[in-house]
Amino acid sequence: MFENEAECSCQDCLKRNPIFNTLNFSQIEQVSLTKFTTKYKPGQTIFKQGTILTHILSLTGGLAKISIEGYNDRNLLLKIAKAGEFIGGPGLFTDKKMHYTVTALTECYGCFIDVQTIYDLIGENKDFTISLFSHVNRSAIYNFNRFIALTQKQMQGRIADALIYLSKEIYQTTKFTMDISRQDLADLTAMSKESAIRILKEFKDGQIISLHGNDIEILKPDKLNMISMTG
């Protein structure tokens, strides 16, 4: 299912999550000695919703999708995780279970850290605890805003939001190749695959975007922003 990447010290890692910048030398070494690094191929499951949460993941390379598995094989794609993100979830402090599924979109690298190590660091380092809780709260605020958009915007507004999100947050350019499928785009916007494809075609026909397969260029960002704001 996976193969191990060459191990490196957390002290020397340039891709570690900023949360760990609050740790002193001995605490960084504690993390380094207990973590293991893994490589995943596109499409492989990193975490499965409902399984026991034994480790958290610090993603050091690639893109992964974070999805809630719903009823009747319907999923909600919460977000796309990229290098530098810290993935664990609310189960870390509650029922010790994963509450979403994480799947590699591209070739992914990540460091798995035992949850007991995290608990130990929380007890030892106040700044680490504050940084970790800040991360958890930012994720919650992001999800609140997402749920408002998904429940109150029309389909055009939701697709516009998704394209802006991919452009600004994930690829950081107006011209990019999507690593997600049309079904993933539908799951990201809480609509059917057919509806997502239809609205993409509307945007293409209106020359708001250029679309060739998964290659997208946002031609009229102001127009796309207006659709997003008006819903």
mmCIF file of N, CA, C and O in Angstrom, residues 143-218:
data_model
loop_
_atom_site.group_PDB
_atom_site.id
_atom_site.type_symbol
_atom_site.label_atom_id
_atom_site.label_comp_id
_atom_site.label_asym_id
_atom_site.label_seq_id
_atom_site.Cartn_x
_atom_site.Cartn_y
_atom_site.Cartn_z
ATOM 1 N N ASN A 143 -14.883 25.599 8.253
ATOM 2 C CA ASN A 143 -16.023 24.722 7.979
ATOM 3 C C ASN A 143 -17.349 25.447 8.169
ATOM 4 O O ASN A 143 -18.292 25.227 7.403
ATOM 5 N N PHE A 144 -17.447 26.338 9.179
ATOM 6 C CA PHE A 144 -18.680 27.119 9.367
ATOM 7 C C PHE A 144 -18.980 27.937 8.107
ATOM 8 O O PHE A 144 -20.115 27.967 7.622
ATOM 9 N N ASN A 145 -17.957 28.615 7.584
ATOM 10 C CA ASN A 145 -18.144 29.440 6.391
ATOM 11 C C ASN A 145 -18.522 28.594 5.178
ATOM 12 O O ASN A 145 -19.344 29.006 4.350
ATOM 13 N N ARG A 146 -17.917 27.405 5.082
ATOM 14 C CA ARG A 146 -18.240 26.499 3.983
ATOM 15 C C ARG A 146 -19.700 26.068 4.049
ATOM 16 O O ARG A 146 -20.404 26.049 3.038
ATOM 17 N N PHE A 147 -20.173 25.718 5.245
ATOM 18 C CA PHE A 147 -21.539 25.229 5.385
ATOM 19 C C PHE A 147 -22.554 26.324 5.057
ATOM 20 O O PHE A 147 -23.596 26.058 4.456
ATOM 21 N N ILE A 148 -22.244 27.564 5.447
ATOM 22 C CA ILE A 148 -23.122 28.679 5.098
ATOM 23 C C ILE A 148 -23.217 28.826 3.582
ATOM 24 O O ILE A 148 -24.301 28.980 3.008
ATOM 25 N N ALA A 149 -22.066 28.776 2.912
ATOM 26 C CA ALA A 149 -22.046 28.919 1.453
ATOM 27 C C ALA A 149 -22.804 27.778 0.777
ATOM 28 O O ALA A 149 -23.572 27.995 -0.169
ATOM 29 N N LEU A 150 -22.603 26.551 1.256
ATOM 30 C CA LEU A 150 -23.228 25.391 0.616
ATOM 31 C C LEU A 150 -24.739 25.370 0.810
ATOM 32 O O LEU A 150 -25.467 24.848 -0.033
ATOM 33 N N THR A 151 -25.235 25.933 1.915
ATOM 34 C CA THR A 151 -26.670 25.893 2.189
ATOM 35 C C THR A 151 -27.412 27.129 1.710
ATOM 36 O O THR A 151 -28.633 27.091 1.560
ATOM 37 N N GLN A 152 -26.691 28.240 1.452
ATOM 38 C CA GLN A 152 -27.379 29.477 1.109
ATOM 39 C C GLN A 152 -27.086 29.998 -0.296
ATOM 40 O O GLN A 152 -27.765 30.910 -0.754
ATOM 41 N N LYS A 153 -26.100 29.431 -0.975
ATOM 42 C CA LYS A 153 -25.791 29.896 -2.324
ATOM 43 C C LYS A 153 -26.393 28.979 -3.370
ATOM 44 O O LYS A 153 -26.547 27.777 -3.160
ATOM 45 N N GLN A 154 -26.711 29.570 -4.538
ATOM 46 C CA GLN A 154 -27.146 28.784 -5.681
ATOM 47 C C GLN A 154 -25.951 28.008 -6.244
ATOM 48 O O GLN A 154 -24.803 28.238 -5.871
ATOM 49 N N MET A 155 -26.242 27.102 -7.166
ATOM 50 C CA MET A 155 -25.186 26.230 -7.685
ATOM 51 C C MET A 155 -24.078 27.010 -8.393
ATOM 52 O O MET A 155 -22.899 26.683 -8.272
ATOM 53 N N GLN A 156 -24.439 28.064 -9.118
ATOM 54 C CA GLN A 156 -23.417 28.862 -9.812
ATOM 55 C C GLN A 156 -22.440 29.490 -8.808
ATOM 56 O O GLN A 156 -21.233 29.543 -9.040
ATOM 57 N N GLY A 157 -22.986 29.966 -7.695
ATOM 58 C CA GLY A 157 -22.144 30.566 -6.669
ATOM 59 C C GLY A 157 -21.219 29.560 -6.026
ATOM 60 O O GLY A 157 -20.066 29.869 -5.707
ATOM 61 N N ARG A 158 -21.701 28.333 -5.861
ATOM 62 C CA ARG A 158 -20.880 27.299 -5.245
ATOM 63 C C ARG A 158 -19.741 26.860 -6.156
ATOM 64 O O ARG A 158 -18.615 26.640 -5.698
ATOM 65 N N ILE A 159 -20.017 26.748 -7.456
ATOM 66 C CA ILE A 159 -18.950 26.404 -8.403
ATOM 67 C C ILE A 159 -17.938 27.540 -8.483
ATOM 68 O O ILE A 159 -16.718 27.313 -8.539
ATOM 69 N N ALA A 160 -18.426 28.776 -8.473
ATOM 70 C CA ALA A 160 -17.514 29.930 -8.478
ATOM 71 C C ALA A 160 -16.612 29.889 -7.247
ATOM 72 O O ALA A 160 -15.402 30.106 -7.344
ATOM 73 N N ASP A 161 -17.194 29.602 -6.083
ATOM 74 C CA ASP A 161 -16.407 29.487 -4.855
ATOM 75 C C ASP A 161 -15.321 28.423 -4.995
ATOM 76 O O ASP A 161 -14.176 28.620 -4.580
ATOM 77 N N ALA A 162 -15.688 27.287 -5.570
ATOM 78 C CA ALA A 162 -14.740 26.177 -5.718
ATOM 79 C C ALA A 162 -13.580 26.565 -6.626
ATOM 80 O O ALA A 162 -12.410 26.271 -6.322
ATOM 81 N N LEU A 163 -13.884 27.235 -7.729
ATOM 82 C CA LEU A 163 -12.821 27.634 -8.664
ATOM 83 C C LEU A 163 -11.906 28.682 -8.040
ATOM 84 O O LEU A 163 -10.680 28.648 -8.223
ATOM 85 N N ILE A 164 -12.487 29.613 -7.292
ATOM 86 C CA ILE A 164 -11.679 30.629 -6.602
ATOM 87 C C ILE A 164 -10.805 29.969 -5.550
ATOM 88 O O ILE A 164 -9.619 30.309 -5.397
ATOM 89 N N TYR A 165 -11.363 29.019 -4.818
ATOM 90 C CA TYR A 165 -10.613 28.286 -3.795
ATOM 91 C C TYR A 165 -9.428 27.546 -4.417
ATOM 92 O O TYR A 165 -8.300 27.630 -3.916
ATOM 93 N N LEU A 166 -9.670 26.835 -5.515
ATOM 94 C CA LEU A 166 -8.596 26.101 -6.177
ATOM 95 C C LEU A 166 -7.527 27.051 -6.698
ATOM 96 O O LEU A 166 -6.327 26.794 -6.566
ATOM 97 N N SER A 167 -7.965 28.165 -7.274
ATOM 98 C CA SER A 167 -7.032 29.126 -7.850
ATOM 99 C C SER A 167 -6.173 29.809 -6.790
ATOM 100 O O SER A 167 -4.950 29.872 -6.922
ATOM 101 N N LYS A 168 -6.810 30.299 -5.731
ATOM 102 C CA LYS A 168 -6.093 31.104 -4.736
ATOM 103 C C LYS A 168 -5.401 30.269 -3.655
ATOM 104 O O LYS A 168 -4.254 30.551 -3.287
ATOM 105 N N GLU A 169 -6.096 29.261 -3.147
ATOM 106 C CA GLU A 169 -5.586 28.534 -1.990
ATOM 107 C C GLU A 169 -4.727 27.328 -2.356
ATOM 108 O O GLU A 169 -3.756 27.032 -1.654
ATOM 109 N N ILE A 170 -5.077 26.648 -3.429
ATOM 110 C CA ILE A 170 -4.384 25.394 -3.746
ATOM 111 C C ILE A 170 -3.288 25.594 -4.787
ATOM 112 O O ILE A 170 -2.123 25.246 -4.549
ATOM 113 N N TYR A 171 -3.617 26.172 -5.930
ATOM 114 C CA TYR A 171 -2.634 26.280 -7.017
ATOM 115 C C TYR A 171 -1.966 27.648 -7.104
ATOM 116 O O TYR A 171 -0.917 27.794 -7.722
ATOM 117 N N GLN A 172 -2.594 28.659 -6.510
ATOM 118 C CA GLN A 172 -2.041 30.019 -6.431
ATOM 119 C C GLN A 172 -1.697 30.589 -7.801
ATOM 120 O O GLN A 172 -0.677 31.230 -8.000
ATOM 121 N N THR A 173 -2.603 30.336 -8.746
ATOM 122 C CA THR A 173 -2.492 30.878 -10.087
ATOM 123 C C THR A 173 -3.873 30.805 -10.733
ATOM 124 O O THR A 173 -4.720 30.007 -10.306
ATOM 125 N N THR A 174 -4.105 31.643 -11.745
ATOM 126 C CA THR A 174 -5.402 31.605 -12.430
ATOM 127 C C THR A 174 -5.437 30.551 -13.535
ATOM 128 O O THR A 174 -6.480 30.304 -14.128
ATOM 129 N N LYS A 175 -4.301 29.915 -13.796
ATOM 130 C CA LYS A 175 -4.225 28.869 -14.819
ATOM 131 C C LYS A 175 -3.645 27.622 -14.178
ATOM 132 O O LYS A 175 -2.507 27.621 -13.729
ATOM 133 N N PHE A 176 -4.433 26.563 -14.121
ATOM 134 C CA PHE A 176 -4.002 25.374 -13.393
ATOM 135 C C PHE A 176 -4.656 24.110 -13.965
ATOM 136 O O PHE A 176 -5.636 24.179 -14.713
ATOM 137 N N THR A 177 -4.099 22.977 -13.592
ATOM 138 C CA THR A 177 -4.667 21.664 -13.921
ATOM 139 C C THR A 177 -5.249 21.080 -12.645
ATOM 140 O O THR A 177 -4.532 20.858 -11.675
ATOM 141 N N MET A 178 -6.546 20.821 -12.642
ATOM 142 C CA MET A 178 -7.199 20.287 -11.452
ATOM 143 C C MET A 178 -6.750 18.857 -11.191
ATOM 144 O O MET A 178 -6.752 18.028 -12.109
ATOM 145 N N ASP A 179 -6.393 18.572 -9.955
ATOM 146 C CA ASP A 179 -6.075 17.204 -9.562
ATOM 147 C C ASP A 179 -7.303 16.463 -9.060
ATOM 148 O O ASP A 179 -7.214 15.280 -8.728
ATOM 149 N N ILE A 180 -8.427 17.148 -9.008
ATOM 150 C CA ILE A 180 -9.668 16.496 -8.593
ATOM 151 C C ILE A 180 -10.526 16.186 -9.812
ATOM 152 O O ILE A 180 -10.441 16.847 -10.843
ATOM 153 N N SER A 181 -11.348 15.160 -9.688
ATOM 154 C CA SER A 181 -12.241 14.748 -10.760
ATOM 155 C C SER A 181 -13.498 15.616 -10.764
ATOM 156 O O SER A 181 -13.729 16.417 -9.853
ATOM 157 N N ARG A 182 -14.329 15.434 -11.769
ATOM 158 C CA ARG A 182 -15.606 16.149 -11.811
ATOM 159 C C ARG A 182 -16.489 15.722 -10.641
ATOM 160 O O ARG A 182 -17.231 16.532 -10.080
ATOM 161 N N GLN A 183 -16.403 14.438 -10.255
ATOM 162 C CA GLN A 183 -17.168 13.988 -9.096
ATOM 163 C C GLN A 183 -16.662 14.655 -7.826
ATOM 164 O O GLN A 183 -17.457 15.049 -6.965
ATOM 165 N N ASP A 184 -15.347 14.806 -7.702
ATOM 166 C CA ASP A 184 -14.786 15.508 -6.545
ATOM 167 C C ASP A 184 -15.272 16.953 -6.509
ATOM 168 O O ASP A 184 -15.584 17.495 -5.441
ATOM 169 N N LEU A 185 -15.316 17.598 -7.678
ATOM 170 C CA LEU A 185 -15.803 18.981 -7.749
ATOM 171 C C LEU A 185 -17.254 19.049 -7.297
ATOM 172 O O LEU A 185 -17.649 19.980 -6.578
ATOM 173 N N ALA A 186 -18.043 18.047 -7.700
ATOM 174 C CA ALA A 186 -19.440 17.985 -7.260
ATOM 175 C C ALA A 186 -19.517 17.797 -5.746
ATOM 176 O O ALA A 186 -20.330 18.434 -5.066
ATOM 177 N N ASP A 187 -18.660 16.924 -5.212
ATOM 178 C CA ASP A 187 -18.644 16.697 -3.756
ATOM 179 C C ASP A 187 -18.176 17.940 -3.008
ATOM 180 O O ASP A 187 -18.583 18.163 -1.865
ATOM 181 N N LEU A 188 -17.322 18.731 -3.627
ATOM 182 C CA LEU A 188 -16.835 19.963 -3.009
ATOM 183 C C LEU A 188 -17.922 21.032 -2.948
ATOM 184 O O LEU A 188 -17.901 21.920 -2.090
ATOM 185 N N THR A 189 -18.889 20.937 -3.861
ATOM 186 C CA THR A 189 -19.929 21.959 -3.978
ATOM 187 C C THR A 189 -21.316 21.449 -3.609
ATOM 188 O O THR A 189 -22.301 22.168 -3.786
ATOM 189 N N ALA A 190 -21.399 20.218 -3.106
ATOM 190 C CA ALA A 190 -22.662 19.629 -2.644
ATOM 191 C C ALA A 190 -23.732 19.630 -3.736
ATOM 192 O O ALA A 190 -24.859 20.091 -3.525
ATOM 193 N N MET A 191 -23.361 19.123 -4.891
ATOM 194 C CA MET A 191 -24.321 18.991 -5.979
ATOM 195 C C MET A 191 -24.014 17.725 -6.763
ATOM 196 O O MET A 191 -23.027 17.034 -6.483
ATOM 197 N N SER A 192 -24.859 17.400 -7.722
ATOM 198 C CA SER A 192 -24.619 16.216 -8.541
ATOM 199 C C SER A 192 -23.496 16.478 -9.540
ATOM 200 O O SER A 192 -23.198 17.632 -9.882
ATOM 201 N N LYS A 193 -22.882 15.403 -10.001
ATOM 202 C CA LYS A 193 -21.817 15.514 -10.992
ATOM 203 C C LYS A 193 -22.337 16.181 -12.264
ATOM 204 O O LYS A 193 -21.667 17.024 -12.867
ATOM 205 N N GLU A 194 -23.554 15.817 -12.648
ATOM 206 C CA GLU A 194 -24.141 16.374 -13.860
ATOM 207 C C GLU A 194 -24.333 17.887 -13.754
ATOM 208 O O GLU A 194 -24.062 18.645 -14.695
ATOM 209 N N SER A 195 -24.771 18.346 -12.580
ATOM 210 C CA SER A 195 -24.965 19.781 -12.374
ATOM 211 C C SER A 195 -23.637 20.532 -12.393
ATOM 212 O O SER A 195 -23.531 21.621 -12.972
ATOM 213 N N ALA A 196 -22.615 19.948 -11.776
ATOM 214 C CA ALA A 196 -21.302 20.583 -11.765
ATOM 215 C C ALA A 196 -20.757 20.719 -13.179
ATOM 216 O O ALA A 196 -20.223 21.778 -13.563
ATOM 217 N N ILE A 197 -20.900 19.674 -13.989
ATOM 218 C CA ILE A 197 -20.429 19.711 -15.382
ATOM 219 C C ILE A 197 -21.199 20.759 -16.176
ATOM 220 O O ILE A 197 -20.619 21.502 -16.972
ATOM 221 N N ARG A 198 -22.520 20.835 -15.948
ATOM 222 C CA ARG A 198 -23.347 21.802 -16.683
ATOM 223 C C ARG A 198 -22.936 23.241 -16.371
ATOM 224 O O ARG A 198 -22.822 24.078 -17.277
ATOM 225 N N ILE A 199 -22.659 23.530 -15.104
ATOM 226 C CA ILE A 199 -22.305 24.901 -14.737
ATOM 227 C C ILE A 199 -20.902 25.251 -15.224
ATOM 228 O O ILE A 199 -20.647 26.385 -15.651
ATOM 229 N N LEU A 200 -19.991 24.290 -15.208
ATOM 230 C CA LEU A 200 -18.672 24.524 -15.800
ATOM 231 C C LEU A 200 -18.816 24.903 -17.272
ATOM 232 O O LEU A 200 -18.128 25.811 -17.765
ATOM 233 N N LYS A 201 -19.715 24.213 -17.976
ATOM 234 C CA LYS A 201 -19.944 24.526 -19.394
ATOM 235 C C LYS A 201 -20.537 25.919 -19.551
ATOM 236 O O LYS A 201 -20.169 26.665 -20.471
ATOM 237 N N GLU A 202 -21.448 26.304 -18.643
ATOM 238 C CA GLU A 202 -22.014 27.661 -18.682
ATOM 239 C C GLU A 202 -20.904 28.701 -18.532
ATOM 240 O O GLU A 202 -20.882 29.708 -19.258
ATOM 241 N N PHE A 203 -19.995 28.477 -17.588
ATOM 242 C CA PHE A 203 -18.883 29.407 -17.370
ATOM 243 C C PHE A 203 -17.956 29.449 -18.584
ATOM 244 O O PHE A 203 -17.448 30.509 -18.948
ATOM 245 N N LYS A 204 -17.762 28.291 -19.209
ATOM 246 C CA LYS A 204 -16.919 28.241 -20.411
ATOM 247 C C LYS A 204 -17.590 28.979 -21.559
ATOM 248 O O LYS A 204 -16.952 29.788 -22.253
ATOM 249 N N ASP A 205 -18.876 28.716 -21.761
ATOM 250 C CA ASP A 205 -19.610 29.376 -22.854
ATOM 251 C C ASP A 205 -19.683 30.884 -22.645
ATOM 252 O O ASP A 205 -19.702 31.659 -23.609
ATOM 253 N N GLY A 206 -19.706 31.297 -21.377
ATOM 254 C CA GLY A 206 -19.728 32.722 -21.069
ATOM 255 C C GLY A 206 -18.349 33.354 -21.048
ATOM 256 O O GLY A 206 -18.206 34.525 -20.685
ATOM 257 N N GLN A 207 -17.341 32.573 -21.415
ATOM 258 C CA GLN A 207 -15.938 33.018 -21.471
ATOM 259 C C GLN A 207 -15.432 33.546 -20.123
ATOM 260 O O GLN A 207 -14.562 34.412 -20.067
ATOM 261 N N ILE A 208 -16.004 32.989 -19.061
ATOM 262 C CA ILE A 208 -15.511 33.293 -17.716
ATOM 263 C C ILE A 208 -14.273 32.461 -17.428
ATOM 264 O O ILE A 208 -13.338 32.918 -16.772
ATOM 265 N N ILE A 209 -14.297 31.235 -17.957
ATOM 266 C CA ILE A 209 -13.142 30.351 -17.821
ATOM 267 C C ILE A 209 -12.825 29.720 -19.174
ATOM 268 O O ILE A 209 -13.678 29.662 -20.070
ATOM 269 N N SER A 210 -11.598 29.268 -19.309
ATOM 270 C CA SER A 210 -11.195 28.407 -20.414
ATOM 271 C C SER A 210 -11.073 27.004 -19.839
ATOM 272 O O SER A 210 -10.500 26.814 -18.768
ATOM 273 N N LEU A 211 -11.637 26.000 -20.526
ATOM 274 C CA LEU A 211 -11.685 24.650 -19.983
ATOM 275 C C LEU A 211 -11.346 23.624 -21.054
ATOM 276 O O LEU A 211 -12.012 23.539 -22.083
ATOM 277 N N HIS A 212 -10.275 22.872 -20.809
ATOM 278 C CA HIS A 212 -9.873 21.778 -21.691
ATOM 279 C C HIS A 212 -9.503 20.595 -20.805
ATOM 280 O O HIS A 212 -8.410 20.549 -20.226
ATOM 281 N N GLY A 213 -10.442 19.633 -20.689
ATOM 282 C CA GLY A 213 -10.212 18.517 -19.771
ATOM 283 C C GLY A 213 -10.150 19.039 -18.346
ATOM 284 O O GLY A 213 -11.081 19.681 -17.859
ATOM 285 N N ASN A 214 -9.040 18.811 -17.677
ATOM 286 C CA ASN A 214 -8.843 19.321 -16.309
ATOM 287 C C ASN A 214 -8.010 20.591 -16.284
ATOM 288 O O ASN A 214 -7.679 21.088 -15.198
ATOM 289 N N ASP A 215 -7.656 21.114 -17.469
ATOM 290 C CA ASP A 215 -6.894 22.362 -17.557
ATOM 291 C C ASP A 215 -7.860 23.539 -17.545
ATOM 292 O O ASP A 215 -8.728 23.653 -18.418
ATOM 293 N N ILE A 216 -7.709 24.405 -16.563
ATOM 294 C CA ILE A 216 -8.619 25.537 -16.383
ATOM 295 C C ILE A 216 -7.828 26.833 -16.309
ATOM 296 O O ILE A 216 -6.762 26.893 -15.696
ATOM 297 N N GLU A 217 -8.364 27.852 -16.952
ATOM 298 C CA GLU A 217 -7.840 29.202 -16.782
ATOM 299 C C GLU A 217 -9.003 30.130 -16.483
ATOM 300 O O GLU A 217 -10.017 30.118 -17.201
ATOM 301 N N ILE A 218 -8.883 30.908 -15.431
ATOM 302 C CA ILE A 218 -9.914 31.883 -15.096
ATOM 303 C C ILE A 218 -9.656 33.132 -15.921
ATOM 304 O O ILE A 218 -8.670 33.840 -15.704
#
